[in-house]
GROMACS .gro file of C-alpha atoms in nm:
model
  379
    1UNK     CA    1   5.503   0.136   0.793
    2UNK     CA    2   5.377  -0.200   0.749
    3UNK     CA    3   5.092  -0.152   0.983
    4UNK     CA    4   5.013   0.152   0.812
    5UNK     CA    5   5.009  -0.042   0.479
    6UNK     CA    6   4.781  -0.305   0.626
    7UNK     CA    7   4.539  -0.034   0.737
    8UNK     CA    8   4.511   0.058   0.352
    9UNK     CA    9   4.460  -0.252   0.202
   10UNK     CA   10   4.191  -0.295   0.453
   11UNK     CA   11   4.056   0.039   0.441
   12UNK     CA   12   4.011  -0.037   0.042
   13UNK     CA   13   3.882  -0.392   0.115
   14UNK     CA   14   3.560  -0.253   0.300
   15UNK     CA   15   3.489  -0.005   0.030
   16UNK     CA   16   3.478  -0.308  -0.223
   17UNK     CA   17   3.097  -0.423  -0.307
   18UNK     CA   18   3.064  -0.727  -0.095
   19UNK     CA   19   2.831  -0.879  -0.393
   20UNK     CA   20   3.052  -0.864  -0.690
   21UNK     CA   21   3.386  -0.810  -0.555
   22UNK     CA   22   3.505  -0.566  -0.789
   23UNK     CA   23   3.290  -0.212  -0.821
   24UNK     CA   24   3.334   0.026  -0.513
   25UNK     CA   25   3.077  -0.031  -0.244
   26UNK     CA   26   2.802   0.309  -0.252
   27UNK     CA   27   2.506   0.145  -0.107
   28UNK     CA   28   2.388  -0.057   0.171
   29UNK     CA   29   2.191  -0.368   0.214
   30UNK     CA   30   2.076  -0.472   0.560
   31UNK     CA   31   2.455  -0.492   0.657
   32UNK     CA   32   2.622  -0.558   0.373
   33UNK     CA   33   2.793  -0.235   0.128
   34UNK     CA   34   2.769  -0.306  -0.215
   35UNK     CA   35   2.779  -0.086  -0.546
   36UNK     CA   36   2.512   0.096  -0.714
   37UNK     CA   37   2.435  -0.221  -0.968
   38UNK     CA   38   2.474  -0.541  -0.711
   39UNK     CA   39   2.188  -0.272  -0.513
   40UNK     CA   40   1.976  -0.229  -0.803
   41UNK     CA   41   2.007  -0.611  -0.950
   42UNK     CA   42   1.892  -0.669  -0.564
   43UNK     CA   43   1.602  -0.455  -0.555
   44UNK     CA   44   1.471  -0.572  -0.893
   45UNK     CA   45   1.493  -0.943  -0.824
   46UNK     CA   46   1.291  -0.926  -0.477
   47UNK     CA   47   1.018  -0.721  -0.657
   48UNK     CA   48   0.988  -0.977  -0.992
   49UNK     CA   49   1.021  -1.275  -0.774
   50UNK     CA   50   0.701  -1.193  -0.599
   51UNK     CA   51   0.517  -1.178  -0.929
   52UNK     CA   52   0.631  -1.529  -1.013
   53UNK     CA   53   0.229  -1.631  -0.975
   54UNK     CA   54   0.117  -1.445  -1.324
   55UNK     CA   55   0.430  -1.607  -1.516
   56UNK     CA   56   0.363  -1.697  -1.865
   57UNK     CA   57   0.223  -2.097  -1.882
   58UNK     CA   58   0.238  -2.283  -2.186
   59UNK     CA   59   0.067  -2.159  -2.492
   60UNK     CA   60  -0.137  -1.912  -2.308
   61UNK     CA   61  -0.182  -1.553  -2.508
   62UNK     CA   62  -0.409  -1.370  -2.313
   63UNK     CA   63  -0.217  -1.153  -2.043
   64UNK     CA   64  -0.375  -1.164  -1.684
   65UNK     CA   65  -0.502  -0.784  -1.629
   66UNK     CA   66  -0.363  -0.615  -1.298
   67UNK     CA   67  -0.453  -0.339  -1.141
   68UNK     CA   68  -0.167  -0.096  -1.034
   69UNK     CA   69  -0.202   0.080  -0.772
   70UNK     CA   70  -0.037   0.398  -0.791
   71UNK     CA   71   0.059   0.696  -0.512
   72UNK     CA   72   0.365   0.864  -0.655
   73UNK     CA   73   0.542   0.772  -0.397
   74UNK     CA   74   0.926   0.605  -0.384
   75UNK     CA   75   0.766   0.198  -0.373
   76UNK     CA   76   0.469   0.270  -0.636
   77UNK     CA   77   0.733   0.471  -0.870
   78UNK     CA   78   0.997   0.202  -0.854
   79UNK     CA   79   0.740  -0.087  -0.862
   80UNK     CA   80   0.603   0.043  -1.201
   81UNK     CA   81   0.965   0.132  -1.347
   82UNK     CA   82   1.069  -0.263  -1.241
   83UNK     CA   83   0.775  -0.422  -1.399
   84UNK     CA   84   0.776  -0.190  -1.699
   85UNK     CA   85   1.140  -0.318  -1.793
   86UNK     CA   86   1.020  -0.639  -1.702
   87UNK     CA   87   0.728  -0.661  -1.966
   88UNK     CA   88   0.957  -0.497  -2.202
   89UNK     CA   89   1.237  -0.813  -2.154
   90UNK     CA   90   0.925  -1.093  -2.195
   91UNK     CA   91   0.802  -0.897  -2.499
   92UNK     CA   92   1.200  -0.899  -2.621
   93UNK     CA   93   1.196  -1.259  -2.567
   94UNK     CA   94   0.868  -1.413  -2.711
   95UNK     CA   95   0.632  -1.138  -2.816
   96UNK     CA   96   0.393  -1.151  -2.576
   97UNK     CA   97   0.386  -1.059  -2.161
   98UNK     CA   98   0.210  -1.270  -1.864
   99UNK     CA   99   0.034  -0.980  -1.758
  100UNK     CA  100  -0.089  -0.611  -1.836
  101UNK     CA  101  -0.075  -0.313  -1.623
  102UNK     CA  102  -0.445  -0.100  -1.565
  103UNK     CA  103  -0.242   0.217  -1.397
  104UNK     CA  104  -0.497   0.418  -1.152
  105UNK     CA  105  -0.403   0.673  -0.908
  106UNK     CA  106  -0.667   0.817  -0.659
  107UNK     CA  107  -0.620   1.119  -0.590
  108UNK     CA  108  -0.666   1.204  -0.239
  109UNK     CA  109  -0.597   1.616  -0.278
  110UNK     CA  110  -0.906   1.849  -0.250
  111UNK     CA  111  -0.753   2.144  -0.333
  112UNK     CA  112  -0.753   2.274  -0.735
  113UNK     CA  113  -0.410   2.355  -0.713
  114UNK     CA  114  -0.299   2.007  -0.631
  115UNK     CA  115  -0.509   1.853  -0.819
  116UNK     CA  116  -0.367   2.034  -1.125
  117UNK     CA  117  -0.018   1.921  -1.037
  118UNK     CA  118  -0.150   1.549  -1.000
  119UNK     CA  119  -0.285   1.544  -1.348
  120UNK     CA  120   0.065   1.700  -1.465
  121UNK     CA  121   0.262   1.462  -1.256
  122UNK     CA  122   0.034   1.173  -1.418
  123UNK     CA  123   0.142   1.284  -1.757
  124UNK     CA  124   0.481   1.247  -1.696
  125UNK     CA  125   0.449   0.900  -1.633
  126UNK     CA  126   0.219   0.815  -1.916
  127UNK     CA  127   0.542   0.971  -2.134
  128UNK     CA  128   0.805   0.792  -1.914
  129UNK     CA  129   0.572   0.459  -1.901
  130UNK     CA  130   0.362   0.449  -2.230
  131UNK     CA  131   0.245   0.093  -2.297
  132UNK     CA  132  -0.004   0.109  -1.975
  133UNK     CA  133  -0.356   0.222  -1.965
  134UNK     CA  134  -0.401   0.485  -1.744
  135UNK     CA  135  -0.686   0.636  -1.507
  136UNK     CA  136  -0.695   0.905  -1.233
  137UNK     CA  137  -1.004   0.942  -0.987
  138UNK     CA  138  -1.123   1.192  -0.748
  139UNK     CA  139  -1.124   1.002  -0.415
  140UNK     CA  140  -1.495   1.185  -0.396
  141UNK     CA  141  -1.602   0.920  -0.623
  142UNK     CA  142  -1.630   0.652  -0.365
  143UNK     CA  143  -1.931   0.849  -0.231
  144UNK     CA  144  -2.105   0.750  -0.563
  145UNK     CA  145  -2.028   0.312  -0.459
  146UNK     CA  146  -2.385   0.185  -0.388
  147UNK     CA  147  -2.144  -0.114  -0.220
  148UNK     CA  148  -2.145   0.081   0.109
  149UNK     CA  149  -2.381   0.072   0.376
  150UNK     CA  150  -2.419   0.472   0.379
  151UNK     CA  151  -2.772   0.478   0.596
  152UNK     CA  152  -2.716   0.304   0.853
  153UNK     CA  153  -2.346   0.456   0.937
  154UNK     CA  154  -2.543   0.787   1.043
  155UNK     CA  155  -2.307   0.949   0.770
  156UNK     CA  156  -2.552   0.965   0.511
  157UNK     CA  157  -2.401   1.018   0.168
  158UNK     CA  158  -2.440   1.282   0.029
  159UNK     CA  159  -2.588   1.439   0.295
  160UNK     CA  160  -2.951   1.615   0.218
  161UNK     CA  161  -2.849   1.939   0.277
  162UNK     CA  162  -2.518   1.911   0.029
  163UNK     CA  163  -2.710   1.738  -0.275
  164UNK     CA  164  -2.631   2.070  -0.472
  165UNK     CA  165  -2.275   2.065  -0.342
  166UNK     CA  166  -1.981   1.934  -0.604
  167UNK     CA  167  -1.899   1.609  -0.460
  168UNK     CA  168  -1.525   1.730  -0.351
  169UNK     CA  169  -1.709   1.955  -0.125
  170UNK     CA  170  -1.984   1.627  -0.014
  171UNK     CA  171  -1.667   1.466   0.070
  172UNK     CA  172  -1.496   1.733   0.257
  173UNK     CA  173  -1.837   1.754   0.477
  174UNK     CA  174  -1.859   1.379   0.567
  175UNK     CA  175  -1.448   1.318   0.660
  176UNK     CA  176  -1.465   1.662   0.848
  177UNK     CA  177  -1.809   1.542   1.044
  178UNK     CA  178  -1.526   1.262   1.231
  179UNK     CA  179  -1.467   1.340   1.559
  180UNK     CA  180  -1.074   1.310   1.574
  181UNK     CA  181  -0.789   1.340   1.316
  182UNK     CA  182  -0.732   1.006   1.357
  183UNK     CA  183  -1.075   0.911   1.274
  184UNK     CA  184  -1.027   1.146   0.954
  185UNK     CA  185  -0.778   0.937   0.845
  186UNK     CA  186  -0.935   0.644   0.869
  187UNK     CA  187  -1.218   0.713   0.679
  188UNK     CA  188  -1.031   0.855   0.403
  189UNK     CA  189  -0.790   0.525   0.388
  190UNK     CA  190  -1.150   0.323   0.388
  191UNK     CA  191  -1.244   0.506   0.126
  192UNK     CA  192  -0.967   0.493  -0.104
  193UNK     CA  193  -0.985   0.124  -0.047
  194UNK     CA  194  -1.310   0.066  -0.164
  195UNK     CA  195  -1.258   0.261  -0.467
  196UNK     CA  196  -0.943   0.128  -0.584
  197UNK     CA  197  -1.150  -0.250  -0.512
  198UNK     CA  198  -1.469  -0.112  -0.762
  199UNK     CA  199  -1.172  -0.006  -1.033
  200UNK     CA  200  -1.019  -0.323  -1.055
  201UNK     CA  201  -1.396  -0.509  -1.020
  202UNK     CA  202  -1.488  -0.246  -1.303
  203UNK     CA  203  -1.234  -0.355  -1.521
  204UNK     CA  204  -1.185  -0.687  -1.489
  205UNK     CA  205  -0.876  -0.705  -1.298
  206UNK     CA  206  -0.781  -0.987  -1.142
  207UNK     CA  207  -0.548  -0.867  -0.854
  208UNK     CA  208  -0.428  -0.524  -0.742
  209UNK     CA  209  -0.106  -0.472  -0.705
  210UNK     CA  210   0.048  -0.242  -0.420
  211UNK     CA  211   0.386  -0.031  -0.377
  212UNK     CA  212   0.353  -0.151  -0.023
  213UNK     CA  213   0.716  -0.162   0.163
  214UNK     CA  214   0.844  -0.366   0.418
  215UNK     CA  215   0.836  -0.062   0.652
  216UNK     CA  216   0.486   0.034   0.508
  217UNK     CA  217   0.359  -0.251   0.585
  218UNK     CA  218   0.490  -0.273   0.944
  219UNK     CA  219   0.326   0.093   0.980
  220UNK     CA  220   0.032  -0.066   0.872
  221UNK     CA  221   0.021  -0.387   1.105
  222UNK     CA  222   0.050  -0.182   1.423
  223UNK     CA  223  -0.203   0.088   1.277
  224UNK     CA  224  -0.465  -0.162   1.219
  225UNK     CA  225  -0.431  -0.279   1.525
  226UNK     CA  226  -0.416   0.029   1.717
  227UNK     CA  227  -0.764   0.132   1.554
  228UNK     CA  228  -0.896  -0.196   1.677
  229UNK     CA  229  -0.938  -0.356   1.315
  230UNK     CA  230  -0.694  -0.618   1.402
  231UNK     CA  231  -0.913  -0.869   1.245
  232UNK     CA  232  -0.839  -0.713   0.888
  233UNK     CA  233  -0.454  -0.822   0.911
  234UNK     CA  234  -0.475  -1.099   0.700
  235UNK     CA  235  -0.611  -0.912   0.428
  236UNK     CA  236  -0.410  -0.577   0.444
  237UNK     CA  237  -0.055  -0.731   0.448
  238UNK     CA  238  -0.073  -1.085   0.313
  239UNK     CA  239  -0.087  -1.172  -0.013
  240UNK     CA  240  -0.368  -1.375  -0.199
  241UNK     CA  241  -0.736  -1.303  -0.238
  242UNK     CA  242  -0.931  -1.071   0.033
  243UNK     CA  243  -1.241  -1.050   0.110
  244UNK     CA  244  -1.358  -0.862  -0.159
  245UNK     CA  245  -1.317  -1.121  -0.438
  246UNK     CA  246  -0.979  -0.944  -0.562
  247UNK     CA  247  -0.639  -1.050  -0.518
  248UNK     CA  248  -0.401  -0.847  -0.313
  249UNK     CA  249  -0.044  -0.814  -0.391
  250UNK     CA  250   0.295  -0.672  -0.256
  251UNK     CA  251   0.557  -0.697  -0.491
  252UNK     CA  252   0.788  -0.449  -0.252
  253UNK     CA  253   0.723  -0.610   0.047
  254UNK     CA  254   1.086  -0.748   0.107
  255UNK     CA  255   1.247  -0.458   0.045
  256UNK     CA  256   1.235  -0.149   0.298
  257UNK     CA  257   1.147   0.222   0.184
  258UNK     CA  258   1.502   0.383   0.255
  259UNK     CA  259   1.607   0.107  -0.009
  260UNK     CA  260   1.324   0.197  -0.259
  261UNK     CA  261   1.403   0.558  -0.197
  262UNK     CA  262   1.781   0.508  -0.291
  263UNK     CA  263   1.648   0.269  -0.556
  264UNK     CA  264   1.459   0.587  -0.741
  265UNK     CA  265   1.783   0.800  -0.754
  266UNK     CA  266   2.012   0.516  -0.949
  267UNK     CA  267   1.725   0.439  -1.228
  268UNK     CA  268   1.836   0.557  -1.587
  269UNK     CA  269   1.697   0.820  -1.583
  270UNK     CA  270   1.642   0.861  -1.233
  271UNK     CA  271   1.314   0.837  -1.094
  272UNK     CA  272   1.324   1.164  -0.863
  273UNK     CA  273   1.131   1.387  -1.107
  274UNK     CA  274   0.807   1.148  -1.084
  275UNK     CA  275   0.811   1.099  -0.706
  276UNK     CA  276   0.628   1.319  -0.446
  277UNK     CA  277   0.876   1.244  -0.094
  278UNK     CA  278   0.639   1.275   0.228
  279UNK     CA  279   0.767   1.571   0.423
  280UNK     CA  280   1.024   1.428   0.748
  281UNK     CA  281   0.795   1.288   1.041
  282UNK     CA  282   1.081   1.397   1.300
  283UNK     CA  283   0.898   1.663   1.414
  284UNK     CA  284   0.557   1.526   1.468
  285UNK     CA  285   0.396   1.604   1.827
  286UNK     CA  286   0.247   1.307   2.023
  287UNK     CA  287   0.033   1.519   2.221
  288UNK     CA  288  -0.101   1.763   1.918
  289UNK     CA  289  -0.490   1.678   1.842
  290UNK     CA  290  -0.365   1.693   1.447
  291UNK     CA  291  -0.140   1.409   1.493
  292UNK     CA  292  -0.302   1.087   1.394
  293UNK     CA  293  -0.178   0.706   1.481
  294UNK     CA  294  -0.071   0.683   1.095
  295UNK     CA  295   0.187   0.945   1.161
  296UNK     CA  296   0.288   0.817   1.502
  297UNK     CA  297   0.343   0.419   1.333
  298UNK     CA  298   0.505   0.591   1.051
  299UNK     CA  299   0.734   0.803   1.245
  300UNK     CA  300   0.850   0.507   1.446
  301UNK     CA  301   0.933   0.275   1.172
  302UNK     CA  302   1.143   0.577   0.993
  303UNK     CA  303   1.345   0.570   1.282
  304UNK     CA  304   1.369   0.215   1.345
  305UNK     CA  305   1.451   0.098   1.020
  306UNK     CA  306   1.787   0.317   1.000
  307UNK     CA  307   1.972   0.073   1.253
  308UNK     CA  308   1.723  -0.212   1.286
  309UNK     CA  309   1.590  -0.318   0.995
  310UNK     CA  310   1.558  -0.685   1.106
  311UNK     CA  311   1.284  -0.521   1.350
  312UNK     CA  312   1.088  -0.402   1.027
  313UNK     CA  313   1.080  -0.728   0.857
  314UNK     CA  314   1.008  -0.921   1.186
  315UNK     CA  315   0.686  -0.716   1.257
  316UNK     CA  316   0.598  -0.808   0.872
  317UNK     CA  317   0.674  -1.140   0.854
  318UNK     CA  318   0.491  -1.227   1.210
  319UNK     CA  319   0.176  -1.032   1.104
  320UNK     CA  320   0.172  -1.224   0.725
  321UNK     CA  321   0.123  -1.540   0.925
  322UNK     CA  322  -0.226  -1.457   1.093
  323UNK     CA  323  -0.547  -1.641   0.875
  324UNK     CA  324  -0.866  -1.583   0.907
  325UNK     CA  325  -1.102  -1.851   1.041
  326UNK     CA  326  -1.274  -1.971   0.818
  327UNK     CA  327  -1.552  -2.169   1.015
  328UNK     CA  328  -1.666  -1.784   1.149
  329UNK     CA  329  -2.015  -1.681   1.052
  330UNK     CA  330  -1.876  -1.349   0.915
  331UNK     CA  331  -2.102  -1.066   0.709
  332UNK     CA  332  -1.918  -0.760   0.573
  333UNK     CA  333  -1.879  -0.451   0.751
  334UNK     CA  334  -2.075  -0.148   0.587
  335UNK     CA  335  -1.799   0.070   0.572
  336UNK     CA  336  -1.458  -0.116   0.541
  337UNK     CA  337  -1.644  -0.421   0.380
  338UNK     CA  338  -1.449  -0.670   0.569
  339UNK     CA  339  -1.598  -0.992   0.715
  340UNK     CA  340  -1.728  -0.932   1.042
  341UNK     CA  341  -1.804  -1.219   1.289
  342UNK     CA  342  -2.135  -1.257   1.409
  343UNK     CA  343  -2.247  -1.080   1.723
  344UNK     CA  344  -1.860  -0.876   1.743
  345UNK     CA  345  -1.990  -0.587   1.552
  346UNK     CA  346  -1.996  -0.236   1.694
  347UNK     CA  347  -1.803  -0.079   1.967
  348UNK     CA  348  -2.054  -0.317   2.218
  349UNK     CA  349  -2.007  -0.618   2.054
  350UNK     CA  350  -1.692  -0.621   2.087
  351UNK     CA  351  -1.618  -0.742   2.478
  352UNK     CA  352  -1.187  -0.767   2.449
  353UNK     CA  353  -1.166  -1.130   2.435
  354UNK     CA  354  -1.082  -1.323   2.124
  355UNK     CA  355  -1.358  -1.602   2.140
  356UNK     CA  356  -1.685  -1.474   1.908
  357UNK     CA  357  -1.901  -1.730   2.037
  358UNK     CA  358  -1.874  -1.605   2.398
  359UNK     CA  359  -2.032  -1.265   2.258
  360UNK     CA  360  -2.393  -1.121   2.218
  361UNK     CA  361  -2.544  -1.155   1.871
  362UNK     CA  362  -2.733  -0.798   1.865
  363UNK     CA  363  -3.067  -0.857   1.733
  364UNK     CA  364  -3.314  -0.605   1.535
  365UNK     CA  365  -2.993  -0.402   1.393
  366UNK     CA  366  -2.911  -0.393   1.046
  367UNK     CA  367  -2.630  -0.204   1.111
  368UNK     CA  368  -2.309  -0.434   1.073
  369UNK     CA  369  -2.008  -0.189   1.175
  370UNK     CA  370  -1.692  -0.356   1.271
  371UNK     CA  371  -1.495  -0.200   1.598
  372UNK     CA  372  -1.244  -0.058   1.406
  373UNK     CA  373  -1.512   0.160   1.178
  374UNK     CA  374  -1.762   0.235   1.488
  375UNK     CA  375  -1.454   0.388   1.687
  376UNK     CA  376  -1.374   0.633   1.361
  377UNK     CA  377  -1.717   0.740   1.327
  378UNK     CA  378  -1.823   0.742   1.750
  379UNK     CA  379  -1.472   0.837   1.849
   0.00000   0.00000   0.00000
């Protein structure tokens, strides 16, 4: 009996929030179980601790404009519903905030349908979020940047014979002219890119902030590199100012996406009503010709993260430690717009090493493509 009473205590003792001590124990935390508050406090203080730069200074009134990106997804829907309590508390406590919110969401649907239930989805969170400014593009609208090198990518935009078309339909034409699903993909992400940088140019933002995840992020390290645009890495998960003379931010990247997606269900009111959930990746084929490498990276990462998280944040924290160099002679790519070094543009340019200065600078070509951009559009 007294074994059996031991058994109890300790049965009891493990469903105890290893945080607080005192609230039963619903949630987890790398290894740790703790209760549905000690998991949200958690979430919340990673995400405002990474936005520690744009703290209020002194005697400074005027708020440092931010551009937010947002997907509807778990990270972007929890990132906006942590820094919209947080304004709310610096407002609370002196009247005034360190920073204001420019909400955009590109929408990356073609289809009317969808597109209806994006601008209906977008409502809602103007009503749940109302002290933002909000704006919603057509991801077609990036064909109208004069920023990109259209001419000499042999994807001439818009295309002569679709000048009449609507631009949805301009768009549809030049991402379906890629010779692999993969390669569709990649354009599209380029794309969205650029656009989201011309917003945040357009309206004087200083940095844009991303939902980005731990996991995301790890999907997008081993993406990247995959596609051969290795090079962009310090741009695309480290923090600070890219390339494009705007700051890039990840406010969610110590956190993974199975927390974030918990995270959205324990908001008051929850945040499940505002959040579109990607459909399972468990069944995606390898060997199908509609699988691209995003779904392969993204697949893996949903699997490893469930018992090896520590994996996740290794892949993360390794990649966020790769600079660029600065003493490269670098011009920007006409599609991605990323520094380039001289003489490594273009599938030929590029010879496998790592050492520029040991390639051929390719004379009489205008065209600057980096690898990664010449193997989406050549296949």
């Amino acid at each position: 009996m007294a074994d059996s009473g031991n058994k109890d205590t300790k049965g009891a003792a493990d469903l105890t929030c290893k945080r607080c001590k005192k609230e039963s124990a619903t949630q987890q935390i790398r290894s740790d179980t703790v209760c549905s508050k000690c998991f949200t406090q958690y979430v919340t203080t990673k995400a405002i601790k990474r936005m520690e730069t744009y703290r209020i200074r002194g005697s400074t009134m005027v708020p440092t404009k931010l551009l937010f990106a947002l997907s509807f997804g778990p990270s972007s829907a929890s990132l906006l519903h942590i820094l919209d309590q947080h304004l709310q508390s610096q407002f609370d406590r002196m009247n005034r905030a360190a920073y204001e919110l420019q909400v955009v969401h590109i929408d990356i649907y073609l289809d009317a349908m969808d597109r209806d239930d994006s601008a209906a989805l977008l409502k809602k969170y103007m009503a749940r979020f109302p002290r933002h400014a909000y704006s919603s593009f057509g991801l077609e609208d990036a064909l109208l940047l004069d920023n990109i090198d259209w001419k000499t990518l042999g994807i001439s935009a818009p295309p002569q014979d679709t000048a009449h078309k609507p631009g949805v339909e301009k768009l549809q034409a030049l991402i379906g002219s890629m010779p692999s699903a993969t390669s569709r993909k990649d354009i599209a992400t380029t794309l969205l890119a650029r656009l989201l940088v011309d917003v945040a140019k357009r309206n004087d933002c200083e940095s844009i902030l991303f939902g980005d995840s731990t996991t995301r992020l790890a999907e997008k390290t081993l993406t990247e590199t995959a596609k051969g645009r290795g090079f962009s890495l310090p741009w695309k998960v480290s923090e600070g100012m890219s390339s494009f003379g705007v700051g890039f931010n990840y406010p969610m990247r110590d956190l993974l996406k199975k927390e974030l997606v918990a995270f959205g269900s324990l908001t008051k009111p929850p945040l499940t009503d505002l959040i579109v959930y990607q459909n399972a990746s468990s069944h995606i084929s390898a060997s199908s010709k509609l699988t691209t490498i995003d779904d392969l990276m993204i697949q893996y990462f949903e699997s490893v993260e469930q018992n090896y998280p520590s994996i996740v944040a290794n892949v993360v924290r390794t990649s966020s430690k790769l600079k660029p160099l600065n003493n490269d002679i670098t011009t920007g790519c006409g599609l991605c717009g990323l520094g380039v070094s001289e003489g490594t543009d273009g599938i030929c340019g590029w010879g496998g090493d790592q050492n520029p200065y040991s390639r051929p600078v390719r004379e009489n070509d205008h065209s600057i493509i980096c690898y990664g951009c010449s193997r989406s559009i050549n296949g």
